[in-house]
Short mmCIF file of C-alpha atoms in Angstrom, two decimals:
data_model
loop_
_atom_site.label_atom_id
_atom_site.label_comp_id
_atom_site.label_asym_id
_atom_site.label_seq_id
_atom_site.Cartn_x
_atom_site.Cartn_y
_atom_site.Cartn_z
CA UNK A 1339 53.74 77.84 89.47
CA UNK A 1340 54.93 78.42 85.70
CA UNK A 1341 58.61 77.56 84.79
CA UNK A 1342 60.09 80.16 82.35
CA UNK A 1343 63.62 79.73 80.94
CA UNK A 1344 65.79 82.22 82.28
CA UNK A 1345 67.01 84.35 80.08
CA UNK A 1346 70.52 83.87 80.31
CA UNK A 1347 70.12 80.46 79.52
CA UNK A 1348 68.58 81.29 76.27
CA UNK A 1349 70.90 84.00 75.59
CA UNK A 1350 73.79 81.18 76.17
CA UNK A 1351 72.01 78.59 73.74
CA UNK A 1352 71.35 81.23 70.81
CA UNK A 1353 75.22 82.34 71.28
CA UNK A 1354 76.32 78.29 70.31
CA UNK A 1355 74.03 78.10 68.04
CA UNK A 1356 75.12 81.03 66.03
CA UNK A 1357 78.63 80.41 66.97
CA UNK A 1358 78.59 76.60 65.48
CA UNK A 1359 76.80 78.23 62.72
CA UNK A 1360 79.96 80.07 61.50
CA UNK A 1361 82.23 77.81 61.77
CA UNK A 1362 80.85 75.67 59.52
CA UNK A 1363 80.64 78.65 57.17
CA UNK A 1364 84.19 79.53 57.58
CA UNK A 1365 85.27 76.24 56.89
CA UNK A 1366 83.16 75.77 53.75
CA UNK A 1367 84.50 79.20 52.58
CA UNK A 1368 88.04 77.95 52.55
CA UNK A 1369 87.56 75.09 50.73
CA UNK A 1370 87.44 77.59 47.87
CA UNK A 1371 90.11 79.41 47.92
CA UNK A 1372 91.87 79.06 44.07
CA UNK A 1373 95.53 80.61 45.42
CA UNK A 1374 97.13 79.49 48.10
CA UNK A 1375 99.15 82.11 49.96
CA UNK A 1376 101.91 79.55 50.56
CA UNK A 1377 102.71 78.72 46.96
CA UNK A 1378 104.99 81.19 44.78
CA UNK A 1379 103.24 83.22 41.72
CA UNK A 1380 103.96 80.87 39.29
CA UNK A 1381 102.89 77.45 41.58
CA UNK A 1382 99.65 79.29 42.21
CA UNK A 1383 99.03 80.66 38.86
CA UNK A 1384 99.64 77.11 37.12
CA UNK A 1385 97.56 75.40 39.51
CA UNK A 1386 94.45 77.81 39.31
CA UNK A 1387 93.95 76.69 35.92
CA UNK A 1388 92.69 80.58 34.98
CA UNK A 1389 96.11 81.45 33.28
CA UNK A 1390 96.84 78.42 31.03
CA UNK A 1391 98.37 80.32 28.29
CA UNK A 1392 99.86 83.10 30.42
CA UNK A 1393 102.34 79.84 31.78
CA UNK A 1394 102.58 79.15 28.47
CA UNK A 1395 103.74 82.48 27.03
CA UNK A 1396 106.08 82.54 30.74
CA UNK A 1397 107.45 79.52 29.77
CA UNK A 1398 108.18 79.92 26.14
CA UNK A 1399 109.51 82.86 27.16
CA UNK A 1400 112.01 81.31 29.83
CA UNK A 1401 110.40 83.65 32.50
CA UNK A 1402 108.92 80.91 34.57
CA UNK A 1403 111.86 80.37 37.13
CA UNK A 1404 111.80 84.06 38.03
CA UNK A 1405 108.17 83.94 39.26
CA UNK A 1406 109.15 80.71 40.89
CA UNK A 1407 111.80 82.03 43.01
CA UNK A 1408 112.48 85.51 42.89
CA UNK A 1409 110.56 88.72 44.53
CA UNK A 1410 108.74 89.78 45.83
CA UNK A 1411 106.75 90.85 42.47
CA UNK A 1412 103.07 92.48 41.57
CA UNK A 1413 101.98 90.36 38.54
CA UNK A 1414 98.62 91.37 36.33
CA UNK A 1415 97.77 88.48 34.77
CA UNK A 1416 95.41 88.74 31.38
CA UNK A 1417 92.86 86.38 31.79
CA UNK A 1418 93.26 83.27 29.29
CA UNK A 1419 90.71 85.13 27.24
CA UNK A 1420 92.47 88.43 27.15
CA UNK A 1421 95.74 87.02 25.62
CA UNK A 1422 94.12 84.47 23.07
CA UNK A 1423 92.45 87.14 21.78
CA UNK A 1424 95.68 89.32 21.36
CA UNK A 1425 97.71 86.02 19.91
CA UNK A 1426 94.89 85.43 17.68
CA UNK A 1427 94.73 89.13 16.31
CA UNK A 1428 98.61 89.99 15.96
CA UNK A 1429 98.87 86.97 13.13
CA UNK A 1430 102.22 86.30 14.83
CA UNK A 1431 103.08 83.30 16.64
CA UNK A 1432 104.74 85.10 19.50
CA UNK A 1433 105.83 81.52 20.74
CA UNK A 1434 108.55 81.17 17.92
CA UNK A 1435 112.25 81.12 19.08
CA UNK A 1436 112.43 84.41 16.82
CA UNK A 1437 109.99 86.14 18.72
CA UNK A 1438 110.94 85.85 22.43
CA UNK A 1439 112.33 88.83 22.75
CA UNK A 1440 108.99 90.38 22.30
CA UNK A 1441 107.41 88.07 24.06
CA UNK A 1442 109.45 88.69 26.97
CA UNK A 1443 108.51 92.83 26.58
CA UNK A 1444 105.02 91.69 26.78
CA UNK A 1445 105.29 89.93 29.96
CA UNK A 1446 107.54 91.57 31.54
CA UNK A 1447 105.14 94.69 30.93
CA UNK A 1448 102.62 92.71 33.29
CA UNK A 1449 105.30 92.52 35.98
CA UNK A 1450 106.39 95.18 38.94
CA UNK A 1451 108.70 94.94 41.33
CA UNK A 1452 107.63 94.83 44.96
CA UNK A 1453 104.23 93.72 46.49
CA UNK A 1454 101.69 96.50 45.71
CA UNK A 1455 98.32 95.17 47.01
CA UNK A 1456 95.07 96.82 46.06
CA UNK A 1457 94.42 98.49 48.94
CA UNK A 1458 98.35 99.91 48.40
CA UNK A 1459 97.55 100.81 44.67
CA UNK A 1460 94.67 102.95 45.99
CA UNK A 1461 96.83 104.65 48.66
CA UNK A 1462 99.14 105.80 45.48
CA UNK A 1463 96.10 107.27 43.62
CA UNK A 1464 95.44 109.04 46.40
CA UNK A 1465 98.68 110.65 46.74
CA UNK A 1466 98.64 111.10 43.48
CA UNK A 1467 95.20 112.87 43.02
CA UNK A 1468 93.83 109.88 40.78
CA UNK A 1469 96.64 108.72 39.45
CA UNK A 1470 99.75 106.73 40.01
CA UNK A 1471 102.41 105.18 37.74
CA UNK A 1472 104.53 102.17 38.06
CA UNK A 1473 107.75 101.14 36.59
CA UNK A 1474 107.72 97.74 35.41
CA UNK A 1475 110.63 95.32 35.37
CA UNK A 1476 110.71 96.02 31.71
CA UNK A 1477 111.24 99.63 32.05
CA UNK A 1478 108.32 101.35 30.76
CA UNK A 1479 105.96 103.12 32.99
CA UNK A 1480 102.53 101.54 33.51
CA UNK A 1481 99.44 104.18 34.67
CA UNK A 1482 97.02 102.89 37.29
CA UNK A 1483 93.60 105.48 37.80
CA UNK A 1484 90.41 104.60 39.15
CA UNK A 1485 86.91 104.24 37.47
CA UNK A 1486 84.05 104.05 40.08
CA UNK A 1487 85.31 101.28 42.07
CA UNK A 1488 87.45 99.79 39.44
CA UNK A 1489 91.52 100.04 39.17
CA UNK A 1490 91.86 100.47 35.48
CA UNK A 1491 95.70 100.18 34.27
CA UNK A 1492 96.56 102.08 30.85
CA UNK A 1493 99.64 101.54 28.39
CA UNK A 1494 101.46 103.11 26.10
CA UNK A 1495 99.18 103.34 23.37
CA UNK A 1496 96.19 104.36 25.55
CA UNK A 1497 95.00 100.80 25.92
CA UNK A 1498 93.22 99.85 29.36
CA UNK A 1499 92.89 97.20 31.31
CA UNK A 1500 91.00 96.50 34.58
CA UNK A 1501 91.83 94.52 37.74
CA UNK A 1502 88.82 92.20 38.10
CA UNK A 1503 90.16 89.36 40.97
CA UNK A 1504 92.65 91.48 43.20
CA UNK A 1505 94.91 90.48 45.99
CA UNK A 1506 95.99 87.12 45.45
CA UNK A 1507 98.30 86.96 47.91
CA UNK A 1508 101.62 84.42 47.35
CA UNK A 1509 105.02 83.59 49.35
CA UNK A 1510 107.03 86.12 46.61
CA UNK A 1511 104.16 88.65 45.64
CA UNK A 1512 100.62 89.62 44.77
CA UNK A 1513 98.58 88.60 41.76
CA UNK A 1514 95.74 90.86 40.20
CA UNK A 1515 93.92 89.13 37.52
CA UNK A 1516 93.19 91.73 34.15
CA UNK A 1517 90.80 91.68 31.51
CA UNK A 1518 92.80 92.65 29.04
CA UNK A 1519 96.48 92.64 27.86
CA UNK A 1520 98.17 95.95 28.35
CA UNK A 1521 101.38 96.32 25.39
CA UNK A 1522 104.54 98.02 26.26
CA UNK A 1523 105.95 100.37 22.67
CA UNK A 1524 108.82 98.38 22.01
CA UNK A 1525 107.03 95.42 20.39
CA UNK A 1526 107.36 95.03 17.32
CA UNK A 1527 104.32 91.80 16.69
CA UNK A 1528 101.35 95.05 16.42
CA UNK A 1529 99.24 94.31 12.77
#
């Protein structure tokens, strides 16, 4: 007489397998997280080490304690790249005492109030056939529209800039991370 495995059985054992199996994949996904949800915007942002001279330009501008305690805000931070390449072309060193005023524009141009999520962005384009428009804390209006699957953000002058790391959640808002640096019209550092 021949002794198969009942079925069940193997059922059972390929069910803990693949069970055990993500686990360990969950937990190895988390130890990657950059942002952590429980930190504010500007714990989280400093501690990424992706926005190095955004906390500088927040701190020369005295900004940093609002995104420390305040909210809840949607910030779109220029990558490091985006905004040395904008310091580096506007031959002014926005981090003077006699330029924080414009300084401040600039970031506060980055900054809206409330927690608008991606998925919540796309929601407004939809209700607004492809288009939605923000106010920023600094009182200009900011454009969001939508490029294949992209979010693409547009200033003043026409100038666009797309969401490429979206969502990062924190305990006073949401951070989307933008390729480029989106300028409000009242600065006055443009060559």
């Amino acid at each position: 007489m021949k002794c198969y495995a009942s079925p069940v059985a193997l059922l059972t054992l390929f069910l803990t397998f693949f069970a055990s199996a993500q686990d360990s994949y969950t937990d190895l996904s988390n130890k990657y997280l950059t942002l952590d949800i429980e930190e504010s915007i500007i714990s989280s942002t400093t501690n990424s080490g992706n926005h190095t001279t955004l906390i500088a330009a927040l701190k020369a501008a005295g900004m940093h304690n609002a995104l420390a305690f305040d909210g809840p805000f949607t910030v779109f931070a220029p990558s490091d790249k985006a905004l040395n390449a904008l310091f580096s072309n506007t031959g002014t060193d926005l981090f003077k005492a006699e330029n924080k005023s414009d300084l401040q524009a600039l970031l506060r141009y980055h900054i809206i109030a409330g927690k608008f999520s991606a998925s919540k962005i796309l929601r407004e384009l939809c209700r607004g056939q492809g288009k939605a428009t923000f106010m920023t804390v600094q009182g200009e209006v900011l454009t969001a529209t939508i490029d294949g699957i992209d979010i693409v953000l547009t200033d003043s002058y026409g100038n666009s800039a797309k969401i490429i790391t979206a969502d990062s959640d924190q305990c006073n808002g949401i951070i989307h991370e933008i390729d480029s640096v989106i300028l409000p019209k009242t600065v006055n550092f443009l060559p």
